[in-house]
CSV table of C-alpha atoms and ligand atoms in Angstrom, one decimal:
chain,number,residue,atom,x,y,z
A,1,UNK,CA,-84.6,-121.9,8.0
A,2,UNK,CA,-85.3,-118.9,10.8
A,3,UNK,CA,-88.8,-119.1,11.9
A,4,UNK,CA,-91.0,-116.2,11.0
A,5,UNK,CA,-90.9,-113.8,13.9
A,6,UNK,CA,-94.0,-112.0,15.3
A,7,UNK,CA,-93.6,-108.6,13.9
A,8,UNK,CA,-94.6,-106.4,16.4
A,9,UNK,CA,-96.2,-103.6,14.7
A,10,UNK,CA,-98.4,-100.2,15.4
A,11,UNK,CA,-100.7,-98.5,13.6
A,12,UNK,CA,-102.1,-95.2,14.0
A,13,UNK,CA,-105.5,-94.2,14.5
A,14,UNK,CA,-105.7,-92.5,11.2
A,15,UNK,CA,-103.8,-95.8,9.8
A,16,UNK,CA,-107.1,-98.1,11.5
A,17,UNK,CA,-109.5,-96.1,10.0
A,18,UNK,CA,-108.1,-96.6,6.5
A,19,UNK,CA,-108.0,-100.1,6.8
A,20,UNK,CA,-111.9,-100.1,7.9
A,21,UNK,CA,-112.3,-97.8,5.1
A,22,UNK,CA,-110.7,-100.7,2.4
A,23,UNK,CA,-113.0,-103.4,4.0
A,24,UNK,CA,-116.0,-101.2,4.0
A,25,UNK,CA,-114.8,-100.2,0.3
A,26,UNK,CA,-113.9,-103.4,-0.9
A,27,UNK,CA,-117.3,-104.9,0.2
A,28,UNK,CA,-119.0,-102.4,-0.8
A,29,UNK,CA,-117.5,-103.0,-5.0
A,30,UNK,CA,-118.8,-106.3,-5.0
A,31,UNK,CA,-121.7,-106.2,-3.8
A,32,UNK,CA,-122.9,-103.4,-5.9
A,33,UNK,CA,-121.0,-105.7,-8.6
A,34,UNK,CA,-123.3,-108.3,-7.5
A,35,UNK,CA,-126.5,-106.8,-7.9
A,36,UNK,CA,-125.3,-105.1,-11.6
A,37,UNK,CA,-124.6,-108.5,-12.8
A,38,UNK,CA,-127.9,-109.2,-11.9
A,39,UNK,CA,-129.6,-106.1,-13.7
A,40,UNK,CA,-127.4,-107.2,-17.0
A,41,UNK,CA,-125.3,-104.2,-16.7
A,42,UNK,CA,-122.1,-105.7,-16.2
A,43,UNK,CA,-120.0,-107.1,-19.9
A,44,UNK,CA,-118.0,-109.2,-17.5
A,45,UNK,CA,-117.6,-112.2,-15.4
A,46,UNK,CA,-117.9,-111.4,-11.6
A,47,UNK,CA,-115.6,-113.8,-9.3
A,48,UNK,CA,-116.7,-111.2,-6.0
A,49,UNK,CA,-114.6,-111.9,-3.3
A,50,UNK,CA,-117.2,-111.2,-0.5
A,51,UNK,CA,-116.0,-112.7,3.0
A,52,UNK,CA,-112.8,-112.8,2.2
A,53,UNK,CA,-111.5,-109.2,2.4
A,54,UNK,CA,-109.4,-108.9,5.4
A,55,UNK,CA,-107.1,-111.3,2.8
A,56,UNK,CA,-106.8,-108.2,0.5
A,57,UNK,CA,-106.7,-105.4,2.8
A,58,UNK,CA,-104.0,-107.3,5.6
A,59,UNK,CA,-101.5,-108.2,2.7
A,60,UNK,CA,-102.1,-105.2,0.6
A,61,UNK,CA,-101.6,-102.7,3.9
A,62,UNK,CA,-98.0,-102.5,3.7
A,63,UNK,CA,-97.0,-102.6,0.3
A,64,UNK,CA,-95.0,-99.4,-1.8
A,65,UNK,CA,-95.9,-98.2,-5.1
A,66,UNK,CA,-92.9,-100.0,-6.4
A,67,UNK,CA,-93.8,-103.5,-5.3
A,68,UNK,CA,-95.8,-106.1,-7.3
A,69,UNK,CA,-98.6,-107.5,-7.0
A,70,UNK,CA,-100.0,-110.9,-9.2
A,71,UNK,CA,-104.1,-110.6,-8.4
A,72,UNK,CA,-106.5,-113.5,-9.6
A,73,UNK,CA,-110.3,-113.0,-10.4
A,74,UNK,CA,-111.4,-112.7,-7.0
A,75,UNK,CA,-109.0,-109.7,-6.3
A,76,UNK,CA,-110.6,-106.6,-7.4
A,77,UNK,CA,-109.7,-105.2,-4.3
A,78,UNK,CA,-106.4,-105.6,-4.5
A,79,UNK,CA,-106.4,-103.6,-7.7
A,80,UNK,CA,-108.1,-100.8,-6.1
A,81,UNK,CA,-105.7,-101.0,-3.0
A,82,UNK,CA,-102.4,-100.5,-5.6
A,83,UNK,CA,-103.7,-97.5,-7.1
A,84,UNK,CA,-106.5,-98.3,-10.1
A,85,UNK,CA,-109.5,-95.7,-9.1
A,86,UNK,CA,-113.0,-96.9,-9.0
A,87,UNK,CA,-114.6,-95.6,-11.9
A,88,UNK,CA,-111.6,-97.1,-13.7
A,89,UNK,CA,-112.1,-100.9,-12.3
A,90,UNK,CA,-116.0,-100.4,-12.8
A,91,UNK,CA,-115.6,-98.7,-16.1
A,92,UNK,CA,-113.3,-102.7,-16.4
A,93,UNK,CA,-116.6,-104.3,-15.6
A,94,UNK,CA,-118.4,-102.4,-17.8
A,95,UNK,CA,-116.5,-103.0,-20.7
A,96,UNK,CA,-115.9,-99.2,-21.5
A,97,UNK,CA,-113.0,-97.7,-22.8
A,98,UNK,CA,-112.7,-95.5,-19.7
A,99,UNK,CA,-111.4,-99.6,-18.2
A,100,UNK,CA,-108.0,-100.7,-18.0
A,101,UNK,CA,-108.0,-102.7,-21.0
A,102,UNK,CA,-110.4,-100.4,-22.9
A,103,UNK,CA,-113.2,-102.5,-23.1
A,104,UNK,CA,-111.0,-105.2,-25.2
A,105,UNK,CA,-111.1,-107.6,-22.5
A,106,UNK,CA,-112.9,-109.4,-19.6
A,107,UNK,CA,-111.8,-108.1,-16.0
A,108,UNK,CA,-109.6,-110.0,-15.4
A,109,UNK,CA,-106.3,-109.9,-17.3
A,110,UNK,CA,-105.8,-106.4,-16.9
A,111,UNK,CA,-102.9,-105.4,-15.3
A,112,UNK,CA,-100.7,-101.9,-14.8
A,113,UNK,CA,-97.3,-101.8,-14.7
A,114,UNK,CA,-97.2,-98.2,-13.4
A,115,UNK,CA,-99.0,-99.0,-10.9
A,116,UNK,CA,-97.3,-102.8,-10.1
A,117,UNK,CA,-100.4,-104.9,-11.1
A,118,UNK,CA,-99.2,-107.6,-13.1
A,119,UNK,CA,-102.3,-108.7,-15.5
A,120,UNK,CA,-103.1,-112.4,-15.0
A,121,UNK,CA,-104.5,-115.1,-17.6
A,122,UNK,CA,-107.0,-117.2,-17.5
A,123,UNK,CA,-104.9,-120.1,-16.6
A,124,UNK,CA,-104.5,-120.4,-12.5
A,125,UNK,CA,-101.5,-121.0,-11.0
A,126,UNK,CA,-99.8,-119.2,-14.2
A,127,UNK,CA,-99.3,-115.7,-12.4
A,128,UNK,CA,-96.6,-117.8,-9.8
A,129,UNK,CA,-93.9,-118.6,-11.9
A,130,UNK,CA,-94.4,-115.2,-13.6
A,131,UNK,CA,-94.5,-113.8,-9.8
A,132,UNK,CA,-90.9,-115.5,-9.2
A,133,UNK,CA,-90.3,-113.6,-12.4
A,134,UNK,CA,-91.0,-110.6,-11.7
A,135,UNK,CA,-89.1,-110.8,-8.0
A,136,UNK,CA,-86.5,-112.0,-9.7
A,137,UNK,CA,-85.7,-109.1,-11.9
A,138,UNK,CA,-86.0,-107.4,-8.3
A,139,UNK,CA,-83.4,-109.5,-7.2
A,140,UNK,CA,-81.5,-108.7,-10.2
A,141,UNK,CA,-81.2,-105.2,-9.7
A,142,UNK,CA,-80.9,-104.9,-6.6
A,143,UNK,CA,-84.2,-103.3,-5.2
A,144,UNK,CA,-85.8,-104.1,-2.4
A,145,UNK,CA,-89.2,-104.3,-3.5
A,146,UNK,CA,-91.1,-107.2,-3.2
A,147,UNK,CA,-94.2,-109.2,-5.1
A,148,UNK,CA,-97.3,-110.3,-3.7
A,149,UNK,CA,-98.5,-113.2,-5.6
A,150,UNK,CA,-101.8,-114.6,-4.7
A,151,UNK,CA,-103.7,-117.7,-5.8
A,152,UNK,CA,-106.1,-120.3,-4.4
A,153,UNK,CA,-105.9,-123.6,-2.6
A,154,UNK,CA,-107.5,-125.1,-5.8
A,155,UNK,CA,-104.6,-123.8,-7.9
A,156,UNK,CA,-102.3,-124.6,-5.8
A,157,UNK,CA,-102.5,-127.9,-7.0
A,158,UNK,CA,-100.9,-127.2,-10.5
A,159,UNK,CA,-97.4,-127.6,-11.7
A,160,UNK,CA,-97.1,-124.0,-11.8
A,161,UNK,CA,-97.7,-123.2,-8.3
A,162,UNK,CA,-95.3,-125.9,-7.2
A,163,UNK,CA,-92.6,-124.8,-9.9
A,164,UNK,CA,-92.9,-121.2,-8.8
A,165,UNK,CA,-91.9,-122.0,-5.1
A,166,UNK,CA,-89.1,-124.6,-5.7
A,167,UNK,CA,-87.9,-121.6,-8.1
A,168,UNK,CA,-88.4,-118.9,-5.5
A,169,UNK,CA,-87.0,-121.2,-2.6
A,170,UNK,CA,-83.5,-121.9,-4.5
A,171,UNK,CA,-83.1,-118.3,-5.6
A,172,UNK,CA,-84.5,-116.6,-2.3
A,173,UNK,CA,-86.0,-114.3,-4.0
A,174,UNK,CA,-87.9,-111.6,-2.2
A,175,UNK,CA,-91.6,-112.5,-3.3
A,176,UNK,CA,-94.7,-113.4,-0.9
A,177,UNK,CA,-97.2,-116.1,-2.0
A,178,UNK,CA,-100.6,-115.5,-0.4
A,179,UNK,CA,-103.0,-118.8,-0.8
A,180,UNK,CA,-106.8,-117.2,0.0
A,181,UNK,CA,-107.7,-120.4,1.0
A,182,UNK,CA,-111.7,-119.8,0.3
A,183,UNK,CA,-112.1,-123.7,1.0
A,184,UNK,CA,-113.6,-124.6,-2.5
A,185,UNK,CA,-112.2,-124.4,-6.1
A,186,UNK,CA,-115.2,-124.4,-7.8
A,187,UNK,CA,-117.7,-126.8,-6.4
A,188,UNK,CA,-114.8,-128.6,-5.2
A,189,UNK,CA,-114.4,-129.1,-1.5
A,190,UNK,CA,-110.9,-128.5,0.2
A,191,UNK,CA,-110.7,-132.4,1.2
A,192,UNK,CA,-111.4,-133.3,-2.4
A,193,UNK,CA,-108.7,-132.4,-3.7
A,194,UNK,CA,-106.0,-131.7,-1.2
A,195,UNK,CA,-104.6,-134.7,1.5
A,196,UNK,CA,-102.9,-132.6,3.4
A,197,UNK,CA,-105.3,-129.8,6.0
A,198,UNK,CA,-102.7,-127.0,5.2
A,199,UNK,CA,-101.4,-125.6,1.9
A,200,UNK,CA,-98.7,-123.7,4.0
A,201,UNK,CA,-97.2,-127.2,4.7
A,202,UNK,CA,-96.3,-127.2,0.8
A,203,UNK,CA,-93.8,-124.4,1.4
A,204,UNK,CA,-91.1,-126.3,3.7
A,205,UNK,CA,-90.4,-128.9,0.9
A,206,UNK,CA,-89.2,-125.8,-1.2
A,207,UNK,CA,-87.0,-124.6,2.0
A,208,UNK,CA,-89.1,-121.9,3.6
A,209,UNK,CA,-91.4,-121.2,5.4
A,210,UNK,CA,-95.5,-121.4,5.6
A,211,UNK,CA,-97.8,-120.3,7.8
A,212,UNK,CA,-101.5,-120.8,8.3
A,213,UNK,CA,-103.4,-117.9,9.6
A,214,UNK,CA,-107.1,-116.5,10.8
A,215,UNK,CA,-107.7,-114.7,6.8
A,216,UNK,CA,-110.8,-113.5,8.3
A,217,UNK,CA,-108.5,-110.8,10.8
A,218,UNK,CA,-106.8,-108.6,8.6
A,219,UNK,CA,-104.5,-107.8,11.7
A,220,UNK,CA,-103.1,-111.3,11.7
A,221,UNK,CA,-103.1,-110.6,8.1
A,222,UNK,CA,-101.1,-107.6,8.0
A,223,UNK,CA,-99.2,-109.2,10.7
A,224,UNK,CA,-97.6,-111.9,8.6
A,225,UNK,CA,-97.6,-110.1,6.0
A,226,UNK,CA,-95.1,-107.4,7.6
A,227,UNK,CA,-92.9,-110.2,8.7
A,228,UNK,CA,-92.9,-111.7,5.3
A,229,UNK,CA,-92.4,-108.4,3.9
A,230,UNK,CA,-89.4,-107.9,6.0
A,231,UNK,CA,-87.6,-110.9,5.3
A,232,UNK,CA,-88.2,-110.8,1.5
A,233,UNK,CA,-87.0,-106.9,1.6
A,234,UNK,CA,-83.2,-107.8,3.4
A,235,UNK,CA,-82.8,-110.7,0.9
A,236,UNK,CA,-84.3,-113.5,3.2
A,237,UNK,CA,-86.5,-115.2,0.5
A,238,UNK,CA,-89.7,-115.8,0.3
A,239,UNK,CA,-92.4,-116.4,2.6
A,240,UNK,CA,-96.0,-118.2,1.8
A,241,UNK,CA,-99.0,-117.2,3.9
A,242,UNK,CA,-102.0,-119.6,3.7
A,243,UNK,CA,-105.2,-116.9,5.0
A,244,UNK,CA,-107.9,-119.1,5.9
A,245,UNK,CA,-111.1,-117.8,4.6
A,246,UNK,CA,-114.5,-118.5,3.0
A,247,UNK,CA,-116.3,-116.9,-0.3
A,248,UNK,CA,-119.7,-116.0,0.7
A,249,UNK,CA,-121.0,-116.4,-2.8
A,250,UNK,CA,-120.7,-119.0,-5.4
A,251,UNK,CA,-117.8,-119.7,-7.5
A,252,UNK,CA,-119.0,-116.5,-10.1
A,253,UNK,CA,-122.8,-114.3,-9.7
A,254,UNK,CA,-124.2,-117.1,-12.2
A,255,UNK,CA,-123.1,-120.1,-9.8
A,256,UNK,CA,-125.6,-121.0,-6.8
A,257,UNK,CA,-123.3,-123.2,-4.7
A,258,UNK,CA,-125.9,-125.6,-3.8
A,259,UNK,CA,-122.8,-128.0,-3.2
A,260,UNK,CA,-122.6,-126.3,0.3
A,261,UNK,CA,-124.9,-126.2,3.3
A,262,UNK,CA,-126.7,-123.1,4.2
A,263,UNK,CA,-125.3,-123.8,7.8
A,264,UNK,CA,-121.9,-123.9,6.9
A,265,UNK,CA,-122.7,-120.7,5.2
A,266,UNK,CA,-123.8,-119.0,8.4
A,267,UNK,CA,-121.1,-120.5,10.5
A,268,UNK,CA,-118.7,-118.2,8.0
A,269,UNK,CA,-120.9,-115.4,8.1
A,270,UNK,CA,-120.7,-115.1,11.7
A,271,UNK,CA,-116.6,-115.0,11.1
A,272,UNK,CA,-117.7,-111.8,9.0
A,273,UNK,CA,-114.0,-110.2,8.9
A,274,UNK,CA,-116.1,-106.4,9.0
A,275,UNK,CA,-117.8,-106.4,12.6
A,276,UNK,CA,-115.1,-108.3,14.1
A,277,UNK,CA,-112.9,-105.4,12.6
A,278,UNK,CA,-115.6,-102.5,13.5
A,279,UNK,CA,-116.0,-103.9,17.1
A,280,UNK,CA,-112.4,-104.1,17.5
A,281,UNK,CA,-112.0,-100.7,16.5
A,282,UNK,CA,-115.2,-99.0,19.0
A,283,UNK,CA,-113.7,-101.1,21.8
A,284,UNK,CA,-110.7,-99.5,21.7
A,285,UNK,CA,-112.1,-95.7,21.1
A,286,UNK,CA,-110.6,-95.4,17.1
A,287,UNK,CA,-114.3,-95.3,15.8
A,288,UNK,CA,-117.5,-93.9,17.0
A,289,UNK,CA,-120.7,-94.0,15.3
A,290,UNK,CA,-120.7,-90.6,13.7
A,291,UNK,CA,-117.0,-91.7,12.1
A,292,UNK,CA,-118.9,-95.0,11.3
A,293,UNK,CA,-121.7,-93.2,9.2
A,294,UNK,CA,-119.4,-90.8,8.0
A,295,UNK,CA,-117.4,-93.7,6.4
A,296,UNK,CA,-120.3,-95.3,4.8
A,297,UNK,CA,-122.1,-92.8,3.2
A,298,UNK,CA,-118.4,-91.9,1.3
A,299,UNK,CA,-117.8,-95.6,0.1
A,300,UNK,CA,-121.4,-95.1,-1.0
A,301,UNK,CA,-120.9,-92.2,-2.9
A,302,UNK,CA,-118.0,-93.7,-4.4
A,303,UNK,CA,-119.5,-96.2,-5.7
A,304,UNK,CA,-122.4,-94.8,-7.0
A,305,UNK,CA,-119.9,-92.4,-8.7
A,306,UNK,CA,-117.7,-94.9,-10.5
A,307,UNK,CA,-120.9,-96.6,-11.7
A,308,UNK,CA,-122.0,-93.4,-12.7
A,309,UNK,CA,-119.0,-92.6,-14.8
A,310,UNK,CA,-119.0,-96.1,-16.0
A,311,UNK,CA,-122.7,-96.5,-17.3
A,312,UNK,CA,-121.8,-93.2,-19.1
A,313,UNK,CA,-118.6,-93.5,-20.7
A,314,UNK,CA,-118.4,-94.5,-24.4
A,315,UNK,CA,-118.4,-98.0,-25.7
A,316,UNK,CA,-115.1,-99.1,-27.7
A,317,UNK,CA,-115.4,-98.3,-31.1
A,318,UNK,CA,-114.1,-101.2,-33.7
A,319,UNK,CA,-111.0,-99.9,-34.9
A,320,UNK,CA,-110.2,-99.9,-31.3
A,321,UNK,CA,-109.5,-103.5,-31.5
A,322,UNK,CA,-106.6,-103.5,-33.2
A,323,UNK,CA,-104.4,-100.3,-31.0
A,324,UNK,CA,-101.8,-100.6,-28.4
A,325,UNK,CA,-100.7,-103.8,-29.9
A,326,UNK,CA,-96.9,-105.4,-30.4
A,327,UNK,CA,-95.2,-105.6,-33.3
B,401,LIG,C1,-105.2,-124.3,-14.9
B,401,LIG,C2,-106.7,-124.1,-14.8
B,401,LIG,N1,-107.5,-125.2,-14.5
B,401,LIG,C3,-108.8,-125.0,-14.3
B,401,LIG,C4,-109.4,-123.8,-14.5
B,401,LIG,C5,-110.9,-123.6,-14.4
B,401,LIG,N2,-111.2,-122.9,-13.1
B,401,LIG,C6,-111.4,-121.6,-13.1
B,401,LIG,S1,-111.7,-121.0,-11.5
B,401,LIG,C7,-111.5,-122.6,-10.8
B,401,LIG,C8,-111.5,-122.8,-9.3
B,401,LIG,C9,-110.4,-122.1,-8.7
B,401,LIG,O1,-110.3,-122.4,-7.3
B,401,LIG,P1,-109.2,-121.7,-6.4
B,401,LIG,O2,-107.8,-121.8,-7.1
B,401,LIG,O3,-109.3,-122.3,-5.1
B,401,LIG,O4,-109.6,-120.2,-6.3
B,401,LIG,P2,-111.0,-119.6,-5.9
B,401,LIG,O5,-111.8,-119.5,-7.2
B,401,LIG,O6,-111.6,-120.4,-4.9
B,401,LIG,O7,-110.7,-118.2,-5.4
B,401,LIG,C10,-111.2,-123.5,-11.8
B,401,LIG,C11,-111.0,-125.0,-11.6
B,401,LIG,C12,-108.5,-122.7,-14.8
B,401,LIG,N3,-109.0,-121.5,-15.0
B,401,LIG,N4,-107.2,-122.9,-14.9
């Protein structure tokens, strides 16, 4: 098994400042989702992935239309990265038949195919095997795209997840699983229910490799996600990245993770994956505070758009319920 090689990589300035621009934007969808949960505005649960951004934005960086990607709850970003416009994944939230599902269904098993979002289930862990699936089929015909399937370190403790990887370890096939190892499943602490510090330690039984990484620096992100990348593209197999990271909220908006100390809490929070970004950025010269304000006051006005257009689009009407089904 070849180690994973430090891809050396460049990205432009223009490059930077779209990956500040995802973190800003991705931050920016939750927390607004945050607050319209609170208000009763929002027909959906809300899983917000706040703190853990730099997971989405590192792996999602590099990806082609063509390419797959397996998203759980907490990954709304990762929608909005592939392609799925705001005011469609808020209309989603909203339940409106401006969403993806046309307000038939919760947020979260939506998927487009167009687009290379496979729509998940409830069940966690179940989007691997359907990950080795899809890469499969890649395989299969002879593409060089690639899936990026993530899940959590909780649901990496199912069958599924440990089926999908022996699967995807015989057949090499060219798929990337990304654990967002947000240190609790629930109210469920890491040590709880896990004997092992690492989940990328799970990968070499299945004959590749793992690796652990800062998930709060979405340039180590991207990093190992190029590498990964790589290898899965010229047939190498797959490749599991375990991002180390921390949800700043509870499980959902209703949950208030009072099984967690506030100091632990601020111990992540001063890991924030933005500033660290944003100072990284001004120190080398790519952003300046006009560029800085410039970029806020758009995510703003997106958002407030796509709630806009959500709040306002029409509710599904009955005989909606049964359309776009299969025979
Ligand atoms: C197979 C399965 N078991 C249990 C649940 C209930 N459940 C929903 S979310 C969750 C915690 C998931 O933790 P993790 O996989 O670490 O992801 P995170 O929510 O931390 O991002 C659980 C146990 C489920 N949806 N599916």
């Amino acid at each position: 098994m070849p180690p994973i090689k430090r891809t050396k990589f460049k990205l432009s300035t223009e490059q930077l400042l779209e990956m500040f621009r995802w973190l800003k934007l991705i931050r920016a969808f939750d927390e607004r989702l945050s607050i319209l949960v609170k208000q009763g505005r929002v027909r959906s649960g809300v899983y917000t992935g706040i703190g853990q951004e730099a997971v989405i934005v590192g792996t999602g960086f590099g990806l082609r239309k063509e390419d797959f990607i397996c998203p759980l709850h907490r990954d709304l970003g990762a929608f909005l990265m592939k392609g799925v416009e705001p005011r469609v994944m808020m209309s989603q939230m909203f339940a409106k038949v401006t969403g993806l599902s046309k307000g038939r269904d919760s947020a979260l098993h939506s998927g487009v195919s167009e687009l290379g979002i496979f729509g998940n289930t409830s069940m966690l862990g179940a989007n691997l095997p359907v990950a080795a699936g899809l890469a499969l089929t890649f395989k299969m015909e002879r593409t060089d795209n690639v899936v990026v399937a993530y899940f959590g370190e909780g649901a990496s403790n199912v069958g599924d997840f440990h089926e999908a990887l022996n699967f995807a370890g015989v057949q090499r096939l060219p798929v990337i699983f990304v654990c967002e190892n947000n240190q609790y499943a629930y109210s469920v602490p890491l040590e709880k229910s896990m004997a092992i510090d690492d989940v990328a330690d799970r990968a070499e039984s299945y004959g590749f490799e793992g690796v652990s990484i800062n998930g709060n620096d979405v340039l180590a992100v991207y990093q190992s996600t190029l590498g990964a990348i790589a290898r899965a593209r010229s047939g190498e197999g797959p490749t599991l990245i375990e991002c180390k990271t921390y949800r700043w909220h509870g499980h959902s908006e209703h949950d208030k993770a009072f099984y967690r100390s506030d100091e632990e809490l601020a111990m992540w929070k001063s890991r924030d994956p933005i500033p660290t970004f944003t100072t990284y950025l001004q120190s080398r010269g790519v952003l300046d505070d006009a560029k800085l304000k410039e970029i806020e006051a758009r995510v703003t006005q997106t958002i407030d758009d796509a709630v806009e257009y959500a709040a306002n689009a029409p509710d599904p009407v009955v005989e909606d319920a049964v359309t776009d089904l299969y025979a």
